[in-house]
Amino acid sequence: MSEQQETVHIHIKSLSRAVEFPVRSAETCKKCKGTGKKDKRPCPYCCGSGSVKMLDCIQCNGTKVASDGSACKCCKGKGILPEVNTKEFLEAREFCENFKKNPSKTILICLACLAALGVASHIISGYVFVYFMFLKTWPCYVSLLVGLGAAFYVLVCVNKMNKGSYLPSVTKGLISVGVIALWIATIAIPGPVTGRYWWIEKETKNTISEGVAEQGLSCTNVKVIGNDGDVYHGIATLSNGEKIEVNTLFKDERSHSRKVSYSLFVEPAKR
C-alpha cells in the first residue's frame, strides 16, 4: 500500500474554504533550526512547523513556465514555492481581485495616505530645517508616526499588486515606478521644497504682531525669501498694507535639560 502524500491546507478567503496543496518536498527550516519558534513566536518562514514545505508554484502550476512562454518569475523557474510564499501570493492575489471589483476604495485610501504623508513632511520640514533638535518635540513625533504609517500602507499596496497581479512585468514595473515617484514627490514638494520656512514664518509673524500691537497694527503675512545660517530674510506685510523687509535671528538656548529651548530676534533689514 502506497504512503499517503503529505498535504498543506491553506484557507482562501475568496473561496471561503481551505484548499489542499500537495507537499513536493520538505527540509528543516534554517531560520528556526527546526524548532518552529523564532523570538518566542511561530517561525514565519516555516509557518511554525519546523520544516520548510515546498508546494507547486501557484502561478505556473508547477510547470516552471509563465503564460507568455518565459520562465515563471514567481518561482524563478523552479516550479515549486515555499508554503509561506504561497500564502503571500494568495493574499496578494486576493488584494488584486478585490481591487478589480472595487478600485475606488483602495485608490481613495492611498490618496488619503499620500495626503497625510505630504502634511507630515511639511510639518517636519518646517521644524527640522530650522533646528534639528525639534525632532524631539511632539509635533514631529506625531507627524513622523503618521507619515511612516501612510508610506508603509502605500508600499504594501504596491508590493501586493506586484506579487498578485497577472499584468506583464513591464507594466507592473512602470506602475511601481510611477507610484514611488508620486510618493517621493509627495514628500519633497510640500516638505523640503516649499515647506522648510513655514515655522519660522509663523513665529516671525507672531513676534512682529506683538511688537506693533500698541500701534493698533498686526502682521498679516511673512514670506521668507532665504537664509544665511540662522538669519532668515523675509518680507512682512502689516495690516495697514505696509511691507517691510525683516531679518529673523533664530538662536537655540542649549542647556543640560531635555527640553528644547530657543529665542527669536526680529528686526527691520538694514538697507
PDB file of C-alpha atoms in Angstrom:
ATOM      1  CA  MET A   1       0.000   0.000   0.000  1.00  0.00           C
ATOM      2  CA  SER A   2       1.413   3.363  -1.014  1.00  0.00           C
ATOM      3  CA  GLU A   3       2.047   6.018   1.588  1.00  0.00           C
ATOM      4  CA  GLN A   4      -0.376   8.911   1.706  1.00  0.00           C
ATOM      5  CA  GLN A   5       1.171  12.092   0.358  1.00  0.00           C
ATOM      6  CA  GLU A   6       1.515  14.960   2.845  1.00  0.00           C
ATOM      7  CA  THR A   7      -0.644  17.974   2.113  1.00  0.00           C
ATOM      8  CA  VAL A   8      -0.925  21.537   3.402  1.00  0.00           C
ATOM      9  CA  HIS A   9      -4.294  23.205   3.972  1.00  0.00           C
ATOM     10  CA  ILE A  10      -4.372  26.903   3.074  1.00  0.00           C
ATOM     11  CA  HIS A  11      -7.542  28.902   3.619  1.00  0.00           C
ATOM     12  CA  ILE A  12      -8.569  31.006   0.628  1.00  0.00           C
ATOM     13  CA  LYS A  13     -10.945  33.812   1.585  1.00  0.00           C
ATOM     14  CA  SER A  14     -12.414  34.261  -1.891  1.00  0.00           C
ATOM     15  CA  LEU A  15     -13.482  30.591  -1.859  1.00  0.00           C
ATOM     16  CA  SER A  16     -14.448  30.641   1.843  1.00  0.00           C
ATOM     17  CA  ARG A  17     -12.719  27.305   2.330  1.00  0.00           C
ATOM     18  CA  ALA A  18      -9.337  25.646   2.742  1.00  0.00           C
ATOM     19  CA  VAL A  19      -7.616  24.095  -0.251  1.00  0.00           C
ATOM     20  CA  GLU A  20      -5.216  21.165  -0.088  1.00  0.00           C
ATOM     21  CA  PHE A  21      -1.790  21.619  -1.630  1.00  0.00           C
ATOM     22  CA  PRO A  22       0.425  18.533  -2.017  1.00  0.00           C
ATOM     23  CA  VAL A  23       3.884  18.866  -0.487  1.00  0.00           C
ATOM     24  CA  ARG A  24       6.542  18.168  -3.094  1.00  0.00           C
ATOM     25  CA  SER A  25       9.498  18.298  -0.716  1.00  0.00           C
ATOM     26  CA  ALA A  26      10.436  19.486   2.768  1.00  0.00           C
ATOM     27  CA  GLU A  27      13.590  20.408   4.607  1.00  0.00           C
ATOM     28  CA  THR A  28      14.462  21.587   8.105  1.00  0.00           C
ATOM     29  CA  CYS A  29      13.914  25.318   8.470  1.00  0.00           C
ATOM     30  CA  LYS A  30      17.264  27.036   8.761  1.00  0.00           C
ATOM     31  CA  LYS A  31      15.770  30.160  10.325  1.00  0.00           C
ATOM     32  CA  CYS A  32      14.443  28.440  13.452  1.00  0.00           C
ATOM     33  CA  LYS A  33      16.664  25.317  13.171  1.00  0.00           C
ATOM     34  CA  GLY A  34      13.630  23.068  13.142  1.00  0.00           C
ATOM     35  CA  THR A  35      12.128  24.341  16.399  1.00  0.00           C
ATOM     36  CA  GLY A  36       9.197  26.083  14.770  1.00  0.00           C
ATOM     37  CA  LYS A  37       9.794  29.076  17.056  1.00  0.00           C
ATOM     38  CA  LYS A  38      11.562  32.351  16.388  1.00  0.00           C
ATOM     39  CA  ASP A  39      11.691  35.129  19.003  1.00  0.00           C
ATOM     40  CA  LYS A  40       9.223  33.087  21.096  1.00  0.00           C
ATOM     41  CA  ARG A  41       6.671  33.184  18.277  1.00  0.00           C
ATOM     42  CA  PRO A  42       5.767  30.751  15.472  1.00  0.00           C
ATOM     43  CA  CYS A  43       8.511  30.976  12.865  1.00  0.00           C
ATOM     44  CA  PRO A  44       7.185  32.982   9.870  1.00  0.00           C
ATOM     45  CA  TYR A  45       9.446  31.132   7.415  1.00  0.00           C
ATOM     46  CA  CYS A  46       8.134  27.617   8.099  1.00  0.00           C
ATOM     47  CA  CYS A  47       4.730  28.684   9.474  1.00  0.00           C
ATOM     48  CA  GLY A  48       5.665  27.167  12.834  1.00  0.00           C
ATOM     49  CA  SER A  49       6.086  23.613  11.512  1.00  0.00           C
ATOM     50  CA  GLY A  50       9.871  23.460  11.844  1.00  0.00           C
ATOM     51  CA  SER A  51      10.268  22.413   8.225  1.00  0.00           C
ATOM     52  CA  VAL A  52      10.024  24.410   5.012  1.00  0.00           C
ATOM     53  CA  LYS A  53       7.392  22.706   2.853  1.00  0.00           C
ATOM     54  CA  MET A  54       7.691  23.192  -0.888  1.00  0.00           C
ATOM     55  CA  LEU A  55       4.449  23.290  -2.890  1.00  0.00           C
ATOM     56  CA  ASP A  56       3.677  23.507  -6.599  1.00  0.00           C
ATOM     57  CA  CYS A  57       4.043  27.119  -7.747  1.00  0.00           C
ATOM     58  CA  ILE A  58       0.533  28.505  -7.697  1.00  0.00           C
ATOM     59  CA  GLN A  59       1.182  30.847 -10.606  1.00  0.00           C
ATOM     60  CA  CYS A  60       2.585  28.327 -13.128  1.00  0.00           C
ATOM     61  CA  ASN A  61       1.048  25.202 -11.500  1.00  0.00           C
ATOM     62  CA  GLY A  62       4.490  23.667 -11.213  1.00  0.00           C
ATOM     63  CA  THR A  63       5.233  23.867 -14.955  1.00  0.00           C
ATOM     64  CA  LYS A  64       8.089  26.358 -14.402  1.00  0.00           C
ATOM     65  CA  VAL A  65       6.806  28.353 -17.401  1.00  0.00           C
ATOM     66  CA  ALA A  66       4.691  31.527 -17.414  1.00  0.00           C
ATOM     67  CA  SER A  67       1.743  32.069 -19.764  1.00  0.00           C
ATOM     68  CA  ASP A  68       3.932  34.017 -22.205  1.00  0.00           C
ATOM     69  CA  GLY A  69       6.388  31.117 -22.507  1.00  0.00           C
ATOM     70  CA  SER A  70       9.105  32.663 -20.344  1.00  0.00           C
ATOM     71  CA  ALA A  71      10.409  31.235 -17.078  1.00  0.00           C
ATOM     72  CA  CYS A  72       7.933  31.804 -14.248  1.00  0.00           C
ATOM     73  CA  LYS A  73       9.076  34.778 -12.215  1.00  0.00           C
ATOM     74  CA  CYS A  74       7.041  33.787  -9.172  1.00  0.00           C
ATOM     75  CA  CYS A  75       9.049  30.607  -8.568  1.00  0.00           C
ATOM     76  CA  LYS A  76      12.045  31.711 -10.675  1.00  0.00           C
ATOM     77  CA  GLY A  77      11.621  28.744 -12.995  1.00  0.00           C
ATOM     78  CA  LYS A  78      11.821  26.135 -10.220  1.00  0.00           C
ATOM     79  CA  GLY A  79       8.170  25.068 -10.315  1.00  0.00           C
ATOM     80  CA  ILE A  80       7.903  24.996  -6.519  1.00  0.00           C
ATOM     81  CA  LEU A  81       7.351  27.607  -3.804  1.00  0.00           C
ATOM     82  CA  PRO A  82       7.703  27.537  -0.004  1.00  0.00           C
ATOM     83  CA  GLU A  83       4.410  27.392   1.882  1.00  0.00           C
ATOM     84  CA  VAL A  84       4.841  30.914   3.257  1.00  0.00           C
ATOM     85  CA  ASN A  85       5.421  32.345  -0.252  1.00  0.00           C
ATOM     86  CA  THR A  86       2.319  30.557  -1.489  1.00  0.00           C
ATOM     87  CA  LYS A  87       0.268  32.180   1.272  1.00  0.00           C
ATOM     88  CA  GLU A  88       1.745  35.578   0.433  1.00  0.00           C
ATOM     89  CA  PHE A  89       0.874  35.113  -3.224  1.00  0.00           C
ATOM     90  CA  LEU A  90      -2.702  34.118  -2.388  1.00  0.00           C
ATOM     91  CA  GLU A  91      -3.117  37.171  -0.156  1.00  0.00           C
ATOM     92  CA  ALA A  92      -1.686  39.414  -2.888  1.00  0.00           C
ATOM     93  CA  ARG A  93      -3.897  37.763  -5.499  1.00  0.00           C
ATOM     94  CA  GLU A  94      -6.969  38.349  -3.345  1.00  0.00           C
ATOM     95  CA  PHE A  95      -5.949  42.003  -2.954  1.00  0.00           C
ATOM     96  CA  CYS A  96      -5.729  42.355  -6.754  1.00  0.00           C
ATOM     97  CA  GLU A  97      -9.116  40.686  -7.258  1.00  0.00           C
ATOM     98  CA  ASN A  98     -10.751  42.997  -4.723  1.00  0.00           C
ATOM     99  CA  PHE A  99      -9.053  45.962  -6.389  1.00  0.00           C
ATOM    100  CA  LYS A 100     -10.524  44.963  -9.766  1.00  0.00           C
ATOM    101  CA  LYS A 101     -14.008  44.735  -8.230  1.00  0.00           C
ATOM    102  CA  ASN A 102     -13.820  47.986  -6.269  1.00  0.00           C
ATOM    103  CA  PRO A 103     -10.735  50.074  -7.188  1.00  0.00           C
ATOM    104  CA  SER A 104     -12.146  53.325  -5.783  1.00  0.00           C
ATOM    105  CA  LYS A 105     -11.794  52.190  -2.163  1.00  0.00           C
ATOM    106  CA  THR A 106      -8.088  51.353  -2.408  1.00  0.00           C
ATOM    107  CA  ILE A 107      -7.341  54.411  -4.553  1.00  0.00           C
ATOM    108  CA  LEU A 108      -9.066  56.757  -2.094  1.00  0.00           C
ATOM    109  CA  ILE A 109      -7.230  55.218   0.869  1.00  0.00           C
ATOM    110  CA  CYS A 110      -3.888  55.519  -0.946  1.00  0.00           C
ATOM    111  CA  LEU A 111      -4.634  59.150  -1.880  1.00  0.00           C
ATOM    112  CA  ALA A 112      -5.533  59.866   1.749  1.00  0.00           C
ATOM    113  CA  CYS A 113      -2.247  58.248   2.821  1.00  0.00           C
ATOM    114  CA  LEU A 114      -0.306  60.356   0.307  1.00  0.00           C
ATOM    115  CA  ALA A 115      -2.051  63.499   1.593  1.00  0.00           C
ATOM    116  CA  ALA A 116      -1.186  62.531   5.183  1.00  0.00           C
ATOM    117  CA  LEU A 117       2.403  61.858   4.109  1.00  0.00           C
ATOM    118  CA  GLY A 118       2.597  65.306   2.496  1.00  0.00           C
ATOM    119  CA  VAL A 119       1.223  67.050   5.588  1.00  0.00           C
ATOM    120  CA  ALA A 120       3.628  65.127   7.823  1.00  0.00           C
ATOM    121  CA  SER A 121       6.574  66.022   5.581  1.00  0.00           C
ATOM    122  CA  HIS A 122       5.501  69.694   5.592  1.00  0.00           C
ATOM    123  CA  ILE A 123       5.318  69.843   9.380  1.00  0.00           C
ATOM    124  CA  ILE A 124       8.604  68.030   9.976  1.00  0.00           C
ATOM    125  CA  SER A 125      10.491  70.098   7.367  1.00  0.00           C
ATOM    126  CA  GLY A 126       9.374  73.376   8.909  1.00  0.00           C
ATOM    127  CA  TYR A 127      10.840  72.350  12.249  1.00  0.00           C
ATOM    128  CA  VAL A 128      13.912  70.357  11.249  1.00  0.00           C
ATOM    129  CA  PHE A 129      15.293  72.813   8.682  1.00  0.00           C
ATOM    130  CA  VAL A 130      15.361  75.459  11.427  1.00  0.00           C
ATOM    131  CA  TYR A 131      16.663  73.337  14.280  1.00  0.00           C
ATOM    132  CA  PHE A 132      17.269  69.595  14.071  1.00  0.00           C
ATOM    133  CA  MET A 133      16.627  69.084  17.793  1.00  0.00           C
ATOM    134  CA  PHE A 134      12.980  69.974  17.159  1.00  0.00           C
ATOM    135  CA  LEU A 135      12.649  66.303  16.226  1.00  0.00           C
ATOM    136  CA  LYS A 136      12.334  65.751  19.989  1.00  0.00           C
ATOM    137  CA  THR A 137       9.070  67.703  20.122  1.00  0.00           C
ATOM    138  CA  TRP A 138       5.643  66.080  19.974  1.00  0.00           C
ATOM    139  CA  PRO A 139       4.517  67.642  16.634  1.00  0.00           C
ATOM    140  CA  CYS A 140       7.459  65.936  14.935  1.00  0.00           C
ATOM    141  CA  TYR A 141       6.899  62.661  16.784  1.00  0.00           C
ATOM    142  CA  VAL A 142       3.235  62.520  15.761  1.00  0.00           C
ATOM    143  CA  SER A 143       3.956  63.622  12.182  1.00  0.00           C
ATOM    144  CA  LEU A 144       6.723  61.050  11.852  1.00  0.00           C
ATOM    145  CA  LEU A 145       4.460  58.224  13.028  1.00  0.00           C
ATOM    146  CA  VAL A 146       1.615  59.300  10.737  1.00  0.00           C
ATOM    147  CA  GLY A 147       3.978  59.704   7.793  1.00  0.00           C
ATOM    148  CA  LEU A 148       5.627  56.321   8.300  1.00  0.00           C
ATOM    149  CA  GLY A 149       2.253  54.604   8.627  1.00  0.00           C
ATOM    150  CA  ALA A 150       0.913  56.252   5.459  1.00  0.00           C
ATOM    151  CA  ALA A 151       4.075  55.479   3.483  1.00  0.00           C
ATOM    152  CA  PHE A 152       4.054  51.864   4.674  1.00  0.00           C
ATOM    153  CA  TYR A 153       0.452  51.327   3.555  1.00  0.00           C
ATOM    154  CA  VAL A 154       1.152  52.660   0.050  1.00  0.00           C
ATOM    155  CA  LEU A 155       4.268  50.498  -0.325  1.00  0.00           C
ATOM    156  CA  VAL A 156       2.375  47.418   0.914  1.00  0.00           C
ATOM    157  CA  CYS A 157      -0.296  48.027  -1.748  1.00  0.00           C
ATOM    158  CA  VAL A 158       2.358  48.335  -4.467  1.00  0.00           C
ATOM    159  CA  ASN A 159       4.068  45.159  -3.254  1.00  0.00           C
ATOM    160  CA  LYS A 160       0.803  43.191  -3.260  1.00  0.00           C
ATOM    161  CA  MET A 161      -0.029  44.483  -6.726  1.00  0.00           C
ATOM    162  CA  ASN A 162       3.345  43.288  -7.969  1.00  0.00           C
ATOM    163  CA  LYS A 163       3.033  39.850  -6.378  1.00  0.00           C
ATOM    164  CA  GLY A 164      -0.604  39.084  -7.139  1.00  0.00           C
ATOM    165  CA  SER A 165      -1.236  40.745 -10.495  1.00  0.00           C
ATOM    166  CA  TYR A 166      -1.050  38.878 -13.787  1.00  0.00           C
ATOM    167  CA  LEU A 167      -0.070  42.055 -15.607  1.00  0.00           C
ATOM    168  CA  PRO A 168       3.144  41.913 -17.679  1.00  0.00           C
ATOM    169  CA  SER A 169       6.329  42.593 -15.750  1.00  0.00           C
ATOM    170  CA  VAL A 170       6.996  45.774 -17.733  1.00  0.00           C
ATOM    171  CA  THR A 171       3.545  47.146 -16.892  1.00  0.00           C
ATOM    172  CA  LYS A 172       3.925  46.307 -13.195  1.00  0.00           C
ATOM    173  CA  GLY A 173       7.360  47.915 -13.198  1.00  0.00           C
ATOM    174  CA  LEU A 174       6.015  51.124 -14.743  1.00  0.00           C
ATOM    175  CA  ILE A 175       3.162  51.242 -12.214  1.00  0.00           C
ATOM    176  CA  SER A 176       5.615  50.742  -9.339  1.00  0.00           C
ATOM    177  CA  VAL A 177       7.956  53.438 -10.651  1.00  0.00           C
ATOM    178  CA  GLY A 178       5.028  55.842 -11.100  1.00  0.00           C
ATOM    179  CA  VAL A 179       3.685  55.242  -7.595  1.00  0.00           C
ATOM    180  CA  ILE A 180       7.129  55.566  -5.990  1.00  0.00           C
ATOM    181  CA  ALA A 181       7.797  58.769  -7.989  1.00  0.00           C
ATOM    182  CA  LEU A 182       4.475  60.163  -6.744  1.00  0.00           C
ATOM    183  CA  TRP A 183       5.386  59.032  -3.221  1.00  0.00           C
ATOM    184  CA  ILE A 184       8.743  60.864  -3.390  1.00  0.00           C
ATOM    185  CA  ALA A 185       7.117  63.991  -4.851  1.00  0.00           C
ATOM    186  CA  THR A 186       4.531  63.927  -2.054  1.00  0.00           C
ATOM    187  CA  ILE A 187       7.377  64.038   0.465  1.00  0.00           C
ATOM    188  CA  ALA A 188       9.637  66.522  -1.324  1.00  0.00           C
ATOM    189  CA  ILE A 189       7.273  69.205  -2.664  1.00  0.00           C
ATOM    190  CA  PRO A 190       5.281  70.057   0.485  1.00  0.00           C
ATOM    191  CA  GLY A 191       8.340  69.294   2.627  1.00  0.00           C
ATOM    192  CA  PRO A 192      11.892  70.433   1.794  1.00  0.00           C
ATOM    193  CA  VAL A 193      10.905  72.291  -1.415  1.00  0.00           C
ATOM    194  CA  THR A 194       8.053  74.520  -0.206  1.00  0.00           C
ATOM    195  CA  GLY A 195       7.627  73.819   3.499  1.00  0.00           C
ATOM    196  CA  ARG A 196      11.018  74.453   5.026  1.00  0.00           C
ATOM    197  CA  TYR A 197      10.228  78.048   6.125  1.00  0.00           C
ATOM    198  CA  TRP A 198       6.634  77.764   7.363  1.00  0.00           C
ATOM    199  CA  TRP A 199       7.539  77.522  11.053  1.00  0.00           C
ATOM    200  CA  ILE A 200       9.969  80.450  11.056  1.00  0.00           C
ATOM    201  CA  GLU A 201       7.411  82.492   9.078  1.00  0.00           C
ATOM    202  CA  LYS A 202       4.727  81.743  11.673  1.00  0.00           C
ATOM    203  CA  GLU A 203       6.973  82.627  14.603  1.00  0.00           C
ATOM    204  CA  THR A 204       8.193  85.811  12.895  1.00  0.00           C
ATOM    205  CA  LYS A 205       4.607  86.838  12.181  1.00  0.00           C
ATOM    206  CA  ASN A 206       3.617  86.357  15.836  1.00  0.00           C
ATOM    207  CA  THR A 207       6.672  88.251  17.071  1.00  0.00           C
ATOM    208  CA  ILE A 208       6.017  91.216  14.768  1.00  0.00           C
ATOM    209  CA  SER A 209       2.320  91.273  15.707  1.00  0.00           C
ATOM    210  CA  GLU A 210       3.272  91.542  19.379  1.00  0.00           C
ATOM    211  CA  GLY A 211       5.689  94.384  18.590  1.00  0.00           C
ATOM    212  CA  VAL A 212       3.206  96.523  16.631  1.00  0.00           C
ATOM    213  CA  ALA A 213       0.126  95.770  18.756  1.00  0.00           C
ATOM    214  CA  GLU A 214       0.471  99.066  20.657  1.00  0.00           C
ATOM    215  CA  GLN A 215       0.110 100.903  17.340  1.00  0.00           C
ATOM    216  CA  GLY A 216      -3.139  99.101  16.596  1.00  0.00           C
ATOM    217  CA  LEU A 217      -1.495  97.040  13.886  1.00  0.00           C
ATOM    218  CA  SER A 218      -0.753  93.382  13.312  1.00  0.00           C
ATOM    219  CA  CYS A 219       1.322  91.317  10.923  1.00  0.00           C
ATOM    220  CA  THR A 220      -0.830  89.535   8.353  1.00  0.00           C
ATOM    221  CA  ASN A 221       1.855  87.636   6.486  1.00  0.00           C
ATOM    222  CA  VAL A 222       5.570  86.886   6.406  1.00  0.00           C
ATOM    223  CA  LYS A 223       7.361  85.459   3.397  1.00  0.00           C
ATOM    224  CA  VAL A 224      10.911  84.207   3.976  1.00  0.00           C
ATOM    225  CA  ILE A 225      12.992  84.505   0.812  1.00  0.00           C
ATOM    226  CA  GLY A 226      16.201  82.900   2.100  1.00  0.00           C
ATOM    227  CA  ASN A 227      18.553  82.459   4.988  1.00  0.00           C
ATOM    228  CA  ASP A 228      22.207  82.796   5.932  1.00  0.00           C
ATOM    229  CA  GLY A 229      22.653  80.172   8.599  1.00  0.00           C
ATOM    230  CA  ASP A 230      20.374  81.123  11.494  1.00  0.00           C
ATOM    231  CA  VAL A 231      19.440  84.507   9.994  1.00  0.00           C
ATOM    232  CA  TYR A 232      16.263  84.394   7.882  1.00  0.00           C
ATOM    233  CA  HIS A 233      15.494  87.190   5.436  1.00  0.00           C
ATOM    234  CA  GLY A 234      11.862  87.898   4.711  1.00  0.00           C
ATOM    235  CA  ILE A 235       9.176  90.399   3.833  1.00  0.00           C
ATOM    236  CA  ALA A 236       6.472  91.149   6.391  1.00  0.00           C
ATOM    237  CA  THR A 237       3.082  92.585   5.456  1.00  0.00           C
ATOM    238  CA  LEU A 238       1.306  94.687   8.100  1.00  0.00           C
ATOM    239  CA  SER A 239      -2.446  95.128   8.500  1.00  0.00           C
ATOM    240  CA  ASN A 240      -2.236  98.649   7.019  1.00  0.00           C
ATOM    241  CA  GLY A 241      -0.758  97.238   3.812  1.00  0.00           C
ATOM    242  CA  GLU A 242       2.807  98.330   4.523  1.00  0.00           C
ATOM    243  CA  LYS A 243       5.541  95.880   3.599  1.00  0.00           C
ATOM    244  CA  ILE A 244       8.858  95.831   5.396  1.00  0.00           C
ATOM    245  CA  GLU A 245      11.976  93.735   4.984  1.00  0.00           C
ATOM    246  CA  VAL A 246      12.900  91.918   8.169  1.00  0.00           C
ATOM    247  CA  ASN A 247      15.644  89.664   9.439  1.00  0.00           C
ATOM    248  CA  THR A 248      14.868  86.941  11.960  1.00  0.00           C
ATOM    249  CA  LEU A 249      17.661  85.506  14.058  1.00  0.00           C
ATOM    250  CA  PHE A 250      16.979  82.069  15.493  1.00  0.00           C
ATOM    251  CA  LYS A 251      19.107  81.152  18.487  1.00  0.00           C
ATOM    252  CA  ASP A 252      18.979  77.808  20.271  1.00  0.00           C
ATOM    253  CA  GLU A 253      19.357  78.017  24.035  1.00  0.00           C
ATOM    254  CA  ARG A 254      21.491  74.993  24.841  1.00  0.00           C
ATOM    255  CA  SER A 255      21.047  73.522  28.282  1.00  0.00           C
ATOM    256  CA  HIS A 256      21.605  70.268  30.126  1.00  0.00           C
ATOM    257  CA  SER A 257      17.882  69.574  30.336  1.00  0.00           C
ATOM    258  CA  ARG A 258      15.976  67.565  27.749  1.00  0.00           C
ATOM    259  CA  LYS A 259      13.714  70.492  26.963  1.00  0.00           C
ATOM    260  CA  VAL A 260      14.299  72.210  23.607  1.00  0.00           C
ATOM    261  CA  SER A 261      14.550  75.956  24.151  1.00  0.00           C
ATOM    262  CA  TYR A 262      15.190  78.804  21.714  1.00  0.00           C
ATOM    263  CA  SER A 263      14.834  82.547  21.189  1.00  0.00           C
ATOM    264  CA  LEU A 264      13.880  84.703  18.188  1.00  0.00           C
ATOM    265  CA  PHE A 265      15.037  88.241  17.387  1.00  0.00           C
ATOM    266  CA  VAL A 266      13.249  90.126  14.622  1.00  0.00           C
ATOM    267  CA  GLU A 267      14.484  93.462  13.301  1.00  0.00           C
ATOM    268  CA  PRO A 268      13.972  95.547  10.145  1.00  0.00           C
ATOM    269  CA  ALA A 269      16.567  94.829   7.478  1.00  0.00           C
ATOM    270  CA  LYS A 270      19.259  97.474   7.083  1.00  0.00           C
ATOM    271  CA  ARG A 271      19.261  98.996   3.612  1.00  0.00           C
TER     272      ARG A 271
END
